[in-house]
Amino acid sequence: KMQDDIKLMEDRVDDLTVHSPETLKFILSSLESSFKSCAPFLEPTLLVAWKADKDKCKKIVVKACKRVLCAPIQAKEFAWFQQYVIPSSIWMLKTSDDRFMYEELMGVAKSMSQSIIDSMDSVYAHLQTHSKWEELLAIKEEKLLCRQDEVGLLCEKGIRDVAEMKDAGDGKTEQLRTFIDSHAAINALTVAAKAIDSEFQNYLGTFMGRYGIVK
């Protein structure tokens, strides 16, 4: 299907180049406005723009990606990005320098995450200069519980019986434990979570409500 879309795109651009070059300029300009304002756009329009001027189209798309993915990420912009930009077949097209567009997107994402990593490294380096840093490192880890099933729901006899079974040495006991851990125990947890969710959300809403609207 992608090849058919590309062929149709090429035919349209060829027709417009001959009969109405101004229309191609209008499409590029309109598309640029869409990406600047995070407005909805149609996939065929993007593909026609790409065929008309792939270098300019690449700059438009990459610039928008950098803006949307730059911290702090805005919810509305990111929603537009997920709905219209990410699903586009443009990511499978090659640029003038023989790179796929998805490689450009990965490069943007990596550069955005690198700035966050650099900031965290800077915070860590600053903490190391604190007078109490060595005392903090000297604090020993104290493990109170080895497994979550030592408390609460997972102490149920039906679960503990299997956990405490003697190993017969044939591997079946371990397989049974794995099944209980990954199925029966999970089911017990989800049932409990469903039962307490409403009350938990009410408490959370009451506590967080002082800071703004809780959704």
Tab-separated table of C-alpha atoms in Angstrom:
chain	number	residue	atom	x	y	z
A	1	LYS	CA	0.000	0.000	0.000
A	2	MET	CA	2.825	2.403	0.765
A	3	GLN	CA	4.272	1.932	-2.708
A	4	ASP	CA	0.858	2.682	-4.214
A	5	ASP	CA	0.586	5.846	-2.110
A	6	ILE	CA	4.040	6.965	-3.206
A	7	LYS	CA	3.228	6.339	-6.880
A	8	LEU	CA	-0.001	8.303	-6.578
A	9	MET	CA	1.877	11.095	-4.804
A	10	GLU	CA	4.458	11.261	-7.588
A	11	ASP	CA	1.774	11.425	-10.273
A	12	ARG	CA	-0.004	14.250	-8.465
A	13	VAL	CA	3.182	16.251	-8.048
A	14	ASP	CA	4.080	15.773	-11.703
A	15	ASP	CA	0.635	17.037	-12.751
A	16	LEU	CA	0.820	20.021	-10.421
A	17	THR	CA	4.357	20.877	-11.564
A	18	VAL	CA	3.109	21.126	-15.123
A	19	HIS	CA	-0.292	22.699	-14.589
A	20	SER	CA	-0.118	24.622	-11.302
A	21	PRO	CA	3.298	25.147	-9.624
A	22	GLU	CA	1.723	27.707	-7.304
A	23	THR	CA	-0.437	24.960	-5.808
A	24	LEU	CA	2.686	23.098	-4.715
A	25	LYS	CA	3.982	26.253	-3.025
A	26	PHE	CA	0.628	26.652	-1.305
A	27	ILE	CA	0.688	23.035	-0.082
A	28	LEU	CA	4.182	23.453	1.385
A	29	SER	CA	3.223	26.725	3.054
A	30	SER	CA	0.006	25.260	4.452
A	31	LEU	CA	1.818	22.192	5.747
A	32	GLU	CA	4.444	24.347	7.432
A	33	SER	CA	1.678	26.277	9.186
A	34	SER	CA	0.099	22.993	10.322
A	35	PHE	CA	3.341	21.810	11.910
A	36	LYS	CA	4.030	25.191	13.505
A	37	SER	CA	0.597	25.394	15.117
A	38	CYS	CA	0.112	21.649	15.733
A	39	ALA	CA	-2.986	21.682	13.528
A	40	PRO	CA	-4.394	18.510	11.966
A	41	PHE	CA	-3.148	17.665	8.480
A	42	LEU	CA	-3.902	14.988	5.910
A	43	GLU	CA	-1.359	12.306	5.086
A	44	PRO	CA	-1.667	12.723	1.269
A	45	THR	CA	-0.881	16.423	1.664
A	46	LEU	CA	2.278	15.600	3.593
A	47	LEU	CA	3.371	13.081	0.965
A	48	VAL	CA	2.791	15.546	-1.877
A	49	ALA	CA	4.791	18.175	0.013
A	50	TRP	CA	7.584	15.632	0.505
A	51	LYS	CA	7.765	14.849	-3.201
A	52	ALA	CA	7.650	18.532	-4.101
A	53	ASP	CA	10.547	19.519	-1.800
A	54	LYS	CA	11.837	16.790	0.496
A	55	ASP	CA	14.564	18.957	2.030
A	56	LYS	CA	12.154	21.692	3.095
A	57	CYS	CA	9.614	19.121	4.239
A	58	LYS	CA	12.264	17.381	6.323
A	59	LYS	CA	13.169	20.673	8.024
A	60	ILE	CA	9.506	21.375	8.782
A	61	VAL	CA	8.926	17.951	10.328
A	62	VAL	CA	12.187	17.739	12.277
A	63	LYS	CA	11.777	21.255	13.667
A	64	ALA	CA	8.298	20.383	14.913
A	65	CYS	CA	9.592	17.171	16.484
A	66	LYS	CA	12.270	19.087	18.382
A	67	ARG	CA	9.719	21.585	19.662
A	68	VAL	CA	7.159	18.990	20.752
A	69	LEU	CA	9.696	16.697	22.415
A	70	CYS	CA	11.529	19.481	24.217
A	71	ALA	CA	10.941	19.551	27.984
A	72	PRO	CA	8.538	20.439	29.408
A	73	ILE	CA	6.367	18.490	26.967
A	74	GLN	CA	2.959	20.071	26.410
A	75	ALA	CA	0.073	17.596	26.577
A	76	LYS	CA	-1.889	19.044	23.646
A	77	GLU	CA	1.150	19.226	21.384
A	78	PHE	CA	2.173	15.682	22.239
A	79	ALA	CA	-1.378	14.417	21.609
A	80	TRP	CA	-1.253	16.025	18.142
A	81	PHE	CA	2.168	14.472	17.576
A	82	GLN	CA	0.887	10.998	18.482
A	83	GLN	CA	-2.285	11.267	16.425
A	84	TYR	CA	-0.958	12.825	13.224
A	85	VAL	CA	2.833	12.703	13.022
A	86	ILE	CA	3.908	9.350	14.465
A	87	PRO	CA	1.521	7.217	12.323
A	88	SER	CA	2.694	8.885	9.098
A	89	SER	CA	4.436	6.797	6.434
A	90	ILE	CA	6.890	9.658	5.966
A	91	TRP	CA	9.191	7.992	8.507
A	92	MET	CA	9.893	5.228	6.002
A	93	LEU	CA	10.990	7.647	3.286
A	94	LYS	CA	14.629	8.498	2.602
A	95	THR	CA	16.089	11.984	2.797
A	96	SER	CA	18.527	13.552	0.345
A	97	ASP	CA	21.463	12.286	2.430
A	98	ASP	CA	20.181	8.683	2.137
A	99	ARG	CA	18.849	8.436	5.692
A	100	PHE	CA	15.391	7.236	6.629
A	101	MET	CA	13.237	9.852	8.297
A	102	TYR	CA	12.754	7.608	11.323
A	103	GLU	CA	16.520	7.920	11.886
A	104	GLU	CA	16.054	11.680	12.061
A	105	LEU	CA	13.308	11.189	14.644
A	106	MET	CA	15.501	8.866	16.717
A	107	GLY	CA	18.266	11.452	16.569
A	108	VAL	CA	15.901	14.121	17.905
A	109	ALA	CA	14.704	11.847	20.707
A	110	LYS	CA	18.275	10.959	21.659
A	111	SER	CA	19.350	14.600	21.750
A	112	MET	CA	16.359	15.512	23.919
A	113	SER	CA	17.061	12.697	26.379
A	114	GLN	CA	20.759	13.561	26.450
A	115	SER	CA	20.003	17.026	27.794
A	116	ILE	CA	18.018	15.422	30.639
A	117	ILE	CA	20.861	12.990	31.345
A	118	ASP	CA	23.349	15.861	31.397
A	119	SER	CA	21.151	17.748	33.865
A	120	MET	CA	20.925	14.733	36.178
A	121	ASP	CA	24.685	14.207	35.961
A	122	SER	CA	25.145	17.846	36.913
A	123	VAL	CA	22.858	17.417	39.939
A	124	TYR	CA	24.755	14.290	40.996
A	125	ALA	CA	28.109	16.038	40.635
A	126	HIS	CA	26.826	18.932	42.747
A	127	LEU	CA	25.592	16.564	45.474
A	128	GLN	CA	29.040	15.001	45.691
A	129	THR	CA	30.439	18.339	46.822
A	130	HIS	CA	28.106	18.446	49.847
A	131	SER	CA	29.764	18.086	53.242
A	132	LYS	CA	27.402	15.246	54.214
A	133	TRP	CA	27.950	13.218	51.022
A	134	GLU	CA	30.284	10.646	52.603
A	135	GLU	CA	27.872	10.165	55.504
A	136	LEU	CA	25.077	9.504	53.023
A	137	LEU	CA	27.144	6.860	51.233
A	138	ALA	CA	27.958	5.235	54.558
A	139	ILE	CA	24.292	4.414	55.212
A	140	LYS	CA	23.859	0.652	54.900
A	141	GLU	CA	20.987	-0.882	52.985
A	142	GLU	CA	18.572	-2.741	55.223
A	143	LYS	CA	16.303	-5.271	53.577
A	144	LEU	CA	13.220	-5.890	55.684
A	145	LEU	CA	11.339	-8.118	53.251
A	146	CYS	CA	12.872	-10.470	50.717
A	147	ARG	CA	9.642	-10.968	48.799
A	148	GLN	CA	6.346	-9.130	48.559
A	149	ASP	CA	4.482	-12.294	49.441
A	150	GLU	CA	5.734	-12.065	53.028
A	151	VAL	CA	2.912	-9.644	53.754
A	152	GLY	CA	-0.709	-9.042	52.878
A	153	LEU	CA	-2.691	-10.921	50.270
A	154	LEU	CA	0.155	-13.134	49.161
A	155	CYS	CA	0.279	-14.770	52.598
A	156	GLU	CA	-2.916	-16.624	51.709
A	157	LYS	CA	-2.589	-20.328	52.458
A	158	GLY	CA	-3.359	-21.301	48.862
A	159	ILE	CA	-0.345	-19.333	47.711
A	160	ARG	CA	2.023	-20.040	50.589
A	161	ASP	CA	1.435	-23.807	50.384
A	162	VAL	CA	2.947	-23.935	46.914
A	163	ALA	CA	5.773	-21.550	47.828
A	164	GLU	CA	6.739	-23.803	50.727
A	165	MET	CA	6.465	-27.109	48.849
A	166	LYS	CA	9.514	-29.335	48.946
A	167	ASP	CA	11.323	-29.486	45.648
A	168	ALA	CA	11.010	-32.971	44.127
A	169	GLY	CA	13.990	-32.346	41.915
A	170	ASP	CA	12.111	-32.892	38.662
A	171	GLY	CA	11.517	-29.208	37.911
A	172	LYS	CA	7.741	-29.526	38.278
A	173	THR	CA	7.676	-27.855	41.685
A	174	GLU	CA	9.465	-24.777	40.358
A	175	GLN	CA	7.143	-24.669	37.350
A	176	LEU	CA	4.158	-24.801	39.695
A	177	ARG	CA	5.584	-21.980	41.821
A	178	THR	CA	6.150	-19.906	38.711
A	179	PHE	CA	2.571	-20.485	37.606
A	180	ILE	CA	1.162	-19.462	40.984
A	181	ASP	CA	3.404	-16.370	41.139
A	182	SER	CA	2.551	-15.212	37.623
A	183	HIS	CA	-1.134	-16.166	37.486
A	184	ALA	CA	-3.001	-17.011	40.704
A	185	ALA	CA	-1.152	-14.411	42.807
A	186	ILE	CA	-1.559	-11.730	40.142
A	187	ASN	CA	-5.275	-12.471	39.943
A	188	ALA	CA	-5.606	-12.067	43.726
A	189	LEU	CA	-3.805	-8.726	43.540
A	190	THR	CA	-5.948	-7.387	40.687
A	191	VAL	CA	-9.150	-8.342	42.520
A	192	ALA	CA	-7.949	-6.524	45.637
A	193	ALA	CA	-6.811	-3.533	43.580
A	194	LYS	CA	-10.243	-3.302	41.958
A	195	ALA	CA	-11.920	-3.420	45.360
A	196	ILE	CA	-9.860	-0.636	46.933
A	197	ASP	CA	-9.383	1.551	43.851
A	198	SER	CA	-12.387	3.795	44.455
A	199	GLU	CA	-11.434	4.507	48.060
A	200	PHE	CA	-7.792	5.031	47.115
A	201	GLN	CA	-8.711	7.480	44.342
A	202	ASN	CA	-10.914	9.427	46.768
A	203	TYR	CA	-8.085	9.788	49.273
A	204	LEU	CA	-5.644	10.688	46.514
A	205	GLY	CA	-8.043	13.270	45.097
A	206	THR	CA	-8.526	14.828	48.534
A	207	PHE	CA	-4.790	15.070	49.142
A	208	MET	CA	-3.741	16.229	45.670
A	209	GLY	CA	-6.748	18.506	45.222
A	210	ARG	CA	-5.039	21.223	47.226
A	211	TYR	CA	-2.517	21.566	44.378
A	212	GLY	CA	-5.043	21.805	41.550
A	213	ILE	CA	-7.579	19.818	39.577
A	214	VAL	CA	-7.140	16.051	39.856
A	215	LYS	CA	-8.100	14.060	36.748
